[in-house]
Tab-separated table of C-alpha atoms in Angstrom:
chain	number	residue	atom	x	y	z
A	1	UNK	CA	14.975	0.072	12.221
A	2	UNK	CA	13.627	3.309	12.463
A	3	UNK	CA	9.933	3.844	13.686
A	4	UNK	CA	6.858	6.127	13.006
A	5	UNK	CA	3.545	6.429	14.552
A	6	UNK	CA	0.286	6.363	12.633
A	7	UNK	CA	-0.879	9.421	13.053
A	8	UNK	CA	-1.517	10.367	16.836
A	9	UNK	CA	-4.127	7.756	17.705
A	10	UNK	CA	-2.405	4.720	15.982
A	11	UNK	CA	0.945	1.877	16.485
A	12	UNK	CA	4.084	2.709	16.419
A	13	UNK	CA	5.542	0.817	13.046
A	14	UNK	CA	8.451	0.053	11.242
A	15	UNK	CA	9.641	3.059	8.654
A	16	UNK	CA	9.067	1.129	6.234
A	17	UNK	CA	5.952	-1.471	6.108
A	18	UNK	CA	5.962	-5.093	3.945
A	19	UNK	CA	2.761	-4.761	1.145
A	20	UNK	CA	2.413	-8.712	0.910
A	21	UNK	CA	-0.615	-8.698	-2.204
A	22	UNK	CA	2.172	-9.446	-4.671
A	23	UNK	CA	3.222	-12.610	-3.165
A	24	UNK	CA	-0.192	-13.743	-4.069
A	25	UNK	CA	-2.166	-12.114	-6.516
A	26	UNK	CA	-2.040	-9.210	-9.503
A	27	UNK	CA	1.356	-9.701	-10.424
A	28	UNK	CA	2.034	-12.858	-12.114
A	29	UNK	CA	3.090	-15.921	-10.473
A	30	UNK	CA	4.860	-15.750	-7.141
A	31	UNK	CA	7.038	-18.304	-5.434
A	32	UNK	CA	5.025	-19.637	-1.891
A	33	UNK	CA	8.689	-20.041	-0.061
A	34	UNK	CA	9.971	-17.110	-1.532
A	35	UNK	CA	7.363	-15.537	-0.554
A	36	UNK	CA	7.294	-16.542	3.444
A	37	UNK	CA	11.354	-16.186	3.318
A	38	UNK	CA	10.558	-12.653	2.628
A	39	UNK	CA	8.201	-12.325	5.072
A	40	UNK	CA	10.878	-13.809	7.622
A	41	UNK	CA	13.649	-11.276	6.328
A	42	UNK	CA	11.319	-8.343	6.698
A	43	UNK	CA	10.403	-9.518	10.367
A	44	UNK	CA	14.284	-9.859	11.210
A	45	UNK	CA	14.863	-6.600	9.811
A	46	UNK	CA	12.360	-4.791	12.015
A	47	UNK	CA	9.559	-4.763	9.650
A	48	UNK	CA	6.950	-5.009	11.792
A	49	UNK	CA	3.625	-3.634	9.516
A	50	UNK	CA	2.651	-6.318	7.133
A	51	UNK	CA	-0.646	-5.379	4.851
A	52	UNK	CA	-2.588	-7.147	2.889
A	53	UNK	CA	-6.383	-7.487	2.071
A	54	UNK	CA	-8.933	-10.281	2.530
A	55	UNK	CA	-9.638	-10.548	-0.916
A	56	UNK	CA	-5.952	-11.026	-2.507
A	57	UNK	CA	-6.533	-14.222	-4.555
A	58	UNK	CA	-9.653	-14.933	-1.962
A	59	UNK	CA	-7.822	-14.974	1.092
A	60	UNK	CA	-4.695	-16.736	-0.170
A	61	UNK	CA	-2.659	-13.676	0.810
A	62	UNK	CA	-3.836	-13.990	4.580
A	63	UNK	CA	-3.214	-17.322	4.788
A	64	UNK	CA	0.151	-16.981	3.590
A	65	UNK	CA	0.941	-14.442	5.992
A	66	UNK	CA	-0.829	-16.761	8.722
A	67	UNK	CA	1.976	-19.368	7.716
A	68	UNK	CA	4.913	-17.040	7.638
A	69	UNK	CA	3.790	-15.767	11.303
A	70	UNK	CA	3.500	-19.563	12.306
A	71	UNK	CA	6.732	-20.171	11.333
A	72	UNK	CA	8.724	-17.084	12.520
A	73	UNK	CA	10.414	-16.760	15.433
A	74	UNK	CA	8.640	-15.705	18.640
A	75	UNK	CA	9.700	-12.355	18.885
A	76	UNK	CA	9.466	-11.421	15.513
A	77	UNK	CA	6.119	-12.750	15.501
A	78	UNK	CA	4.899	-10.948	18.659
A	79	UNK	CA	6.093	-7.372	17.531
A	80	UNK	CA	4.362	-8.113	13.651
A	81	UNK	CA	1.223	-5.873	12.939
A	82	UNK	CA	-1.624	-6.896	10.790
A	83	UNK	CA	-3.121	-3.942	8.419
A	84	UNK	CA	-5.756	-5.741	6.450
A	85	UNK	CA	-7.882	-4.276	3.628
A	86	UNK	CA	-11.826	-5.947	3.640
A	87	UNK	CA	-14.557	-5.252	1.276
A	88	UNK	CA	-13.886	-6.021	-2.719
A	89	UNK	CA	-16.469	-8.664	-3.624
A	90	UNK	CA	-15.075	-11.941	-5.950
A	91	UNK	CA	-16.464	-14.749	-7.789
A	92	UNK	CA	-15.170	-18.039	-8.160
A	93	UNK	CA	-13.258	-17.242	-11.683
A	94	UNK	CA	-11.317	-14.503	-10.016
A	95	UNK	CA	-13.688	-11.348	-10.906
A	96	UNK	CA	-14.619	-8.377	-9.095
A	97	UNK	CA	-18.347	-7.402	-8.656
A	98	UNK	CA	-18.395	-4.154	-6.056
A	99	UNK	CA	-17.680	-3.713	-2.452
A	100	UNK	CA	-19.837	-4.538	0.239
A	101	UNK	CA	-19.322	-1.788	3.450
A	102	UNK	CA	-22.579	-2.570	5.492
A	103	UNK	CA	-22.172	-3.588	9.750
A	104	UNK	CA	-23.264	-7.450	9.267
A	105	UNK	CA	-20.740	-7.670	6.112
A	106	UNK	CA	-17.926	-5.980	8.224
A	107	UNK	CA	-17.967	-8.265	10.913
A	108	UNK	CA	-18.422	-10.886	8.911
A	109	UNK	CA	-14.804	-10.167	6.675
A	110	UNK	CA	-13.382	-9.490	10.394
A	111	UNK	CA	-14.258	-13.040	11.011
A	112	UNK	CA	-12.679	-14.663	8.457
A	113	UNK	CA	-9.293	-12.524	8.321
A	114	UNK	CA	-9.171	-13.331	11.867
A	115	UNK	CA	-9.557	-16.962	11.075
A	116	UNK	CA	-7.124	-16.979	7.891
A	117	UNK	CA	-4.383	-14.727	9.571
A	118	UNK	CA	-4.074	-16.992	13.083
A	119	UNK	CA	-4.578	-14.214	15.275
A	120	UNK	CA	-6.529	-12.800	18.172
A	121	UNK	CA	-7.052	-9.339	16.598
A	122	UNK	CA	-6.066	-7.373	13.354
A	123	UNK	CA	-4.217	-4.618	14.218
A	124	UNK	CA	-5.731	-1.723	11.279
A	125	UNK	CA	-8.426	-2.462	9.689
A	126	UNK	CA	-9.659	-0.643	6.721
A	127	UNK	CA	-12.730	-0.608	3.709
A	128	UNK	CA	-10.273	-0.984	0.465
A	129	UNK	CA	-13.065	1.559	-1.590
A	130	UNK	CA	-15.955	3.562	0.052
A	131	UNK	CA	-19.068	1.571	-0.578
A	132	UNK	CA	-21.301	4.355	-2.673
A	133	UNK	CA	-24.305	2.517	-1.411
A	134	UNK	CA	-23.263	2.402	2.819
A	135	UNK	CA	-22.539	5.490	4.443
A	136	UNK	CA	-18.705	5.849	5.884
A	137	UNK	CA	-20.200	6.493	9.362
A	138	UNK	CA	-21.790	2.831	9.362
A	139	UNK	CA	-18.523	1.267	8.286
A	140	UNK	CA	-16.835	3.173	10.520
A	141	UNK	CA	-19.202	2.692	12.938
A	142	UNK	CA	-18.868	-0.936	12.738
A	143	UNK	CA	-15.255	-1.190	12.935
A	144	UNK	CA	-15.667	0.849	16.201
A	145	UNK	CA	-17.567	-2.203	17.732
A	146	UNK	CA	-15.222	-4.300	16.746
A	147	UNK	CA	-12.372	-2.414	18.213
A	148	UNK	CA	-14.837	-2.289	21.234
A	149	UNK	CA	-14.655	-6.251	21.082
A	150	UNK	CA	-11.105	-6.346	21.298
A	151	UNK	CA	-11.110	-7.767	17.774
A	152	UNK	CA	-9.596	-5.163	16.027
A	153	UNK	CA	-6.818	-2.251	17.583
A	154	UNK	CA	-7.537	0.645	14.936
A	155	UNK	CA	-9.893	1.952	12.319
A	156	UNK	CA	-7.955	3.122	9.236
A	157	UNK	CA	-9.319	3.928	5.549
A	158	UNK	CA	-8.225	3.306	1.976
A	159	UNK	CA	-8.237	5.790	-0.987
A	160	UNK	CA	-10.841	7.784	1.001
A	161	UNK	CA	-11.490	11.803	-0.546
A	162	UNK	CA	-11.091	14.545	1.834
A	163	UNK	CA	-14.819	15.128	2.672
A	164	UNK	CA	-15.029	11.215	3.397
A	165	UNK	CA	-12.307	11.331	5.844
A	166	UNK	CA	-13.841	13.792	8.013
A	167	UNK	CA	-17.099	12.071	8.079
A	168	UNK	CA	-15.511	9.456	9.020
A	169	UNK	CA	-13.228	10.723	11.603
A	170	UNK	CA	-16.319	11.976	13.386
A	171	UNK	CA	-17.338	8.762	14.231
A	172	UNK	CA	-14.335	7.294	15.632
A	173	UNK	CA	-10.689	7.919	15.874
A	174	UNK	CA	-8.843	6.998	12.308
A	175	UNK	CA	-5.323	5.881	12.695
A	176	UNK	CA	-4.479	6.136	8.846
A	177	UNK	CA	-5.329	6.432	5.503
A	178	UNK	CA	-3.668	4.084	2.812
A	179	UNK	CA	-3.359	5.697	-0.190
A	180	UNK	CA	-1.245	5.461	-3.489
A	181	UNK	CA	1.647	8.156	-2.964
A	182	UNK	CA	4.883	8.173	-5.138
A	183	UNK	CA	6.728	10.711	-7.253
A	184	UNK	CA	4.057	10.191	-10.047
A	185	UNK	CA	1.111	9.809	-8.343
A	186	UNK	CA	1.357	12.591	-5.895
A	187	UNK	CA	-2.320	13.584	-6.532
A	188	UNK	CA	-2.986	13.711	-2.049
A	189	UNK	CA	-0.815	16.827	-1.561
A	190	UNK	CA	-3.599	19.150	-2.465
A	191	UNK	CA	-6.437	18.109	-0.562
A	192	UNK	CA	-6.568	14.856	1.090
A	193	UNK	CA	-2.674	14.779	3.069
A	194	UNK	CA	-4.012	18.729	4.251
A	195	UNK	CA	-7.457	17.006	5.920
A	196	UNK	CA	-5.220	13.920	7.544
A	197	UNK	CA	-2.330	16.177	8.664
A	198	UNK	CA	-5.025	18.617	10.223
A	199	UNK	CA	-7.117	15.658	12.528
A	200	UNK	CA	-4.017	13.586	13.488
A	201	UNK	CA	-4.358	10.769	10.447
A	202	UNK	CA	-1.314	9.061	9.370
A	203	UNK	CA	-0.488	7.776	5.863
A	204	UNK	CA	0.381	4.422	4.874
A	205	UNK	CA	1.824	4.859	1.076
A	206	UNK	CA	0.896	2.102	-1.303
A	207	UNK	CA	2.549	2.162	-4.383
A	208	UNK	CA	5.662	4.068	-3.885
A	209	UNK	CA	7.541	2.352	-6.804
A	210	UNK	CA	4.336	2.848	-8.830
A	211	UNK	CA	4.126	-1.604	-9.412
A	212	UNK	CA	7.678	-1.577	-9.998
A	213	UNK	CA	7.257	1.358	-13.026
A	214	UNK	CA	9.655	3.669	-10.946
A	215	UNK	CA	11.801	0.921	-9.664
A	216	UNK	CA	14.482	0.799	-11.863
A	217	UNK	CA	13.868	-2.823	-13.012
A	218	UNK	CA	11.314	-2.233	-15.233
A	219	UNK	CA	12.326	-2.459	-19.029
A	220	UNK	CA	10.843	-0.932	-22.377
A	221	UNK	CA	10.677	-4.670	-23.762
A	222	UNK	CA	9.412	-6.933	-20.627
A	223	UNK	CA	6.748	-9.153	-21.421
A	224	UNK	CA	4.257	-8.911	-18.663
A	225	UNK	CA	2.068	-12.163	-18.127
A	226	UNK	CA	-1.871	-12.987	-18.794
A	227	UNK	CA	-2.385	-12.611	-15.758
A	228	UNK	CA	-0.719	-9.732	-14.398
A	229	UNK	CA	-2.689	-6.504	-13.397
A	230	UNK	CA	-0.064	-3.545	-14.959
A	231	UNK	CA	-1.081	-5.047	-18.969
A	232	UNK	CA	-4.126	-3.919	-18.282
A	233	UNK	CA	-3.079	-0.475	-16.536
A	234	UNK	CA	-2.139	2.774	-18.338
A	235	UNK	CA	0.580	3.776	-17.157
A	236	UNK	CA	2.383	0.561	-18.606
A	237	UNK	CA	1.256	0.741	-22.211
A	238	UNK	CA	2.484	1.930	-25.480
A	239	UNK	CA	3.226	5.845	-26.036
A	240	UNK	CA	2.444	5.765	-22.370
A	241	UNK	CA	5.001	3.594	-20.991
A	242	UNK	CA	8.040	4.703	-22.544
A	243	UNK	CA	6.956	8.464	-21.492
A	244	UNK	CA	7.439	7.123	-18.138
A	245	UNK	CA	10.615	4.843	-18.245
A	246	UNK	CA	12.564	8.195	-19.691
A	247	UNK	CA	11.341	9.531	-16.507
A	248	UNK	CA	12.540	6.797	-14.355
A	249	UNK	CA	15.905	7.365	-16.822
A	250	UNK	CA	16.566	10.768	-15.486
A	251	UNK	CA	15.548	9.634	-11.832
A	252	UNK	CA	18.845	6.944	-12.297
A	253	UNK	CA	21.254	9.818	-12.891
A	254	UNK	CA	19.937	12.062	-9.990
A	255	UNK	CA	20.550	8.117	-8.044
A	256	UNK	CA	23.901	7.267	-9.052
A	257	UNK	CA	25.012	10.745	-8.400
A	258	UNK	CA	24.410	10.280	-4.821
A	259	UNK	CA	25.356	6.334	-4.663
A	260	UNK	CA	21.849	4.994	-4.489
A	261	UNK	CA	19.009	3.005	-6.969
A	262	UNK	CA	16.524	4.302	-8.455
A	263	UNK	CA	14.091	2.286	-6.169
A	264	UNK	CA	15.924	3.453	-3.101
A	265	UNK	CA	16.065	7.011	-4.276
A	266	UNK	CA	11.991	7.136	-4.992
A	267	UNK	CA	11.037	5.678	-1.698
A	268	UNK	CA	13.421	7.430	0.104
A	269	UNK	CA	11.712	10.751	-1.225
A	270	UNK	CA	8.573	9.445	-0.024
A	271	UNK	CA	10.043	8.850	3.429
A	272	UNK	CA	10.902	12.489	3.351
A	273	UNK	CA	7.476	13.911	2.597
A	274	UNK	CA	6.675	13.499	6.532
A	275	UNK	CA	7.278	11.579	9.927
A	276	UNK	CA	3.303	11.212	9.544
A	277	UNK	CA	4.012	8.880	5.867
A	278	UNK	CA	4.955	5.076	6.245
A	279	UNK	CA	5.791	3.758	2.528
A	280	UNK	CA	4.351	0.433	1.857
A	281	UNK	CA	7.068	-2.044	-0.278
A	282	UNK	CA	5.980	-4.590	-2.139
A	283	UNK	CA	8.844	-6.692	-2.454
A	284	UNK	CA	8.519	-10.304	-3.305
A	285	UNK	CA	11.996	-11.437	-3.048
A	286	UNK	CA	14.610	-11.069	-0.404
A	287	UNK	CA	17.189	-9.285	-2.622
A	288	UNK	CA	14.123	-6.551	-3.522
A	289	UNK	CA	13.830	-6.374	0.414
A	290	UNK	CA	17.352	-5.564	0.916
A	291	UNK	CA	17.545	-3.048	-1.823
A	292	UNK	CA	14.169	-1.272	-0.318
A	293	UNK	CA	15.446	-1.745	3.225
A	294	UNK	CA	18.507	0.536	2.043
A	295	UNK	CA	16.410	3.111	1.601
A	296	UNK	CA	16.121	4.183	5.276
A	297	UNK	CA	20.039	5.131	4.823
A	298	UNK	CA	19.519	7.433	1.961
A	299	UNK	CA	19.223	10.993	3.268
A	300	UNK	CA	18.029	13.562	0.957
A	301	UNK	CA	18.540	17.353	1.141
A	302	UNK	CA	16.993	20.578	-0.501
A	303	UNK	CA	19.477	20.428	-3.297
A	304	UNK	CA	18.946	16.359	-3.251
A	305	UNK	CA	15.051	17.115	-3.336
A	306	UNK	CA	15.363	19.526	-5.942
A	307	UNK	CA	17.125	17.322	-8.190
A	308	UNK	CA	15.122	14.753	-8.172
A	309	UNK	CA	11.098	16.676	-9.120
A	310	UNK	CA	13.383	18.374	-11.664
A	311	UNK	CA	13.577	15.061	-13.137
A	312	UNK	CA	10.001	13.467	-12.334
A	313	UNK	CA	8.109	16.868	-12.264
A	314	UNK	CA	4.552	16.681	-10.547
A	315	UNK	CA	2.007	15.850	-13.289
A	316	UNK	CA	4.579	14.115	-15.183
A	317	UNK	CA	3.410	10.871	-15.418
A	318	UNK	CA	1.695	9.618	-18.777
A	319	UNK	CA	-1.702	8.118	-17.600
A	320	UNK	CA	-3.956	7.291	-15.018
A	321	UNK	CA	-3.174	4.751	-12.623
A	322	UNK	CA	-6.010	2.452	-12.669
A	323	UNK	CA	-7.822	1.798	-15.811
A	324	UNK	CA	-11.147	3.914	-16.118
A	325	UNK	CA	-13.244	1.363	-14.454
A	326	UNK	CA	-11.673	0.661	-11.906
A	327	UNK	CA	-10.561	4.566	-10.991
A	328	UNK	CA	-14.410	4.881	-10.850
A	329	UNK	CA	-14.559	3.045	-7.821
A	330	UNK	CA	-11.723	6.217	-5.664
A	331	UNK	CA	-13.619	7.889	-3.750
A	332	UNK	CA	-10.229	9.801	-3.253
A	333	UNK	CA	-10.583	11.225	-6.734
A	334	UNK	CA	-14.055	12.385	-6.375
């Protein structure tokens, strides 16, 4: 397994980190021993980041990653770190009503994750949105006590905007910011990867596949459940949808052409944006793991590099990635 650092305060991680929210929440139904066995497989393979957030299916997500860590083997489970995402507000039927980023509600999350996941500390620990209502330095601020506590190792930050990562970063050292990053949402490189690249902050890449979109799996007639997020998101409807799936055609040329998948090929181009990027997977299955894992073995030059924005240019992709309401609450595209 190959290994990165988190920017120049933060852990040394696996390449490639294990995004664990689909194994409980978003994306349809998952399978619970699926689910761990994938956990187990990442862990053997030298996965050792695992992320998730409090608030996937109300903690389910953290207890399921609790179990897995029960359950796996010693030293796997000693060299696992916990990234864990606090702050989105639910009600009992599943809904989301805001973010809470004040000191009292921080430690309180803390508590709980800590409780959930099994351990004696989380290793990052991160707001999921800027709270418009609590400034970044309290958060912050209150993270840093808890890292003072020994309950938490590092501060990190989700889909934080430029100006709000230096704020924060004068409070306290920031390990990383977790942000979406693939070859269709590559909105970062103008601002916000400058700012993090400039103080020492390290990226941890959520959506590199783009919720499967880019992965080479998807197809122009899949039925996506009730209750799975991407019906609701634009990127995966109508006009909009098979805009992006002849995009994800041309990517699978570019990939066979040098003996790879598509979903290989796109995260291995995110591996190559930096040694200071980490892509986030979100496989749910073993054979998805594998197939991800592979991508650490795919090594992309200019021409290689060239090839493949010819066929996903930047701007390319045919709408936003959250639905408007939601892509309210970015402070990274403020």
């Amino acid at each position: 397994m190959l290994h990165r650092t988190l920017g120049t305060t933060g852990p040394q991680v696996s390449a490639l980190g294990l995004g664990c929210m689909g194994m409980s929440a978003l994306y349809g139904e998952a399978d619970r021993a699926e689910s761990i066995a994938t956990i187990h497989a990442a862990l053997d393979a030298g996965v050792t980041l695992l992320d998730t957030g409090d608030f996937y299916a109300m903690g389910h997500n953290e207890m399921l990653i609790g179990e897995a860590l029960r359950s796996a083997p010693a030293r796997a489970r000693e060299q696992a770190l916990t990234s864990v995402k606090f702050g989105a507000l639910r009600d009992p039927d599943g809904g989301w009503s805001g973010y809470d980023g004040r000191p009292a509600a921080v430690k309180n999350f803390a508590a709980y994750s800590l409780q959930r996941l099994g351990v004696d500390h989380i290793d990052v620990y991160r707001i999921a949105r800027v709270d418009p209502d609590v400034p970044i330095e309290e958060t912050v601020g209150a993270i840093a006590e808890l890292v003072e506590a020994g309950h938490v190792r590092h501060i990190g930050l989700s889909e934080a905007g430029a100006d709000t990562i230096r704020r924060a970063a004068s409070v306290a050292p920031i390990a990383d910011l977790q942000i979406e990053y693939s070859l269709i949402s590559r909105g970062i490189e103008e601002r916000i990867l400058p700012v993090c690249r400039e103080l020492g902050i390290g990226v941890t890449a959520y959506g590199v596949l783009s919720r499967g979109l880019i992965s080479g799996h998807f197809t122009r007639d899949r039925q996506l459940a009730a209750n799975d997020f991407r019906g609701m998101s634009p990127r995966f409807q109508g006009e909009n949808l098979q805009r992006n799936l002849d995009l994800v055609d041309a990517l699978r040329k570019v990939a066979e052409e040098r003996g790879a998948s598509v979903a290989q090929t796109a995260i291995a181009w995110v591996l190559s944006r930096g040694e200071d990027i980490v892509p986030l997977v979100g496989a749910r299955r073993r054979d998805r793991l594998t197939e991800a894992l592979g991508a650490l073995d795919v090594r992309l030059d200019a021409d290689d590099l060239s090839a493949i924005e010819k066929a996903v240019p930047p701007n390319a992709a045919a709408g936003a990635r959250y639905p408007a309401d939601q892509m309210a609450h970015l402070d990274s595209e403020h």
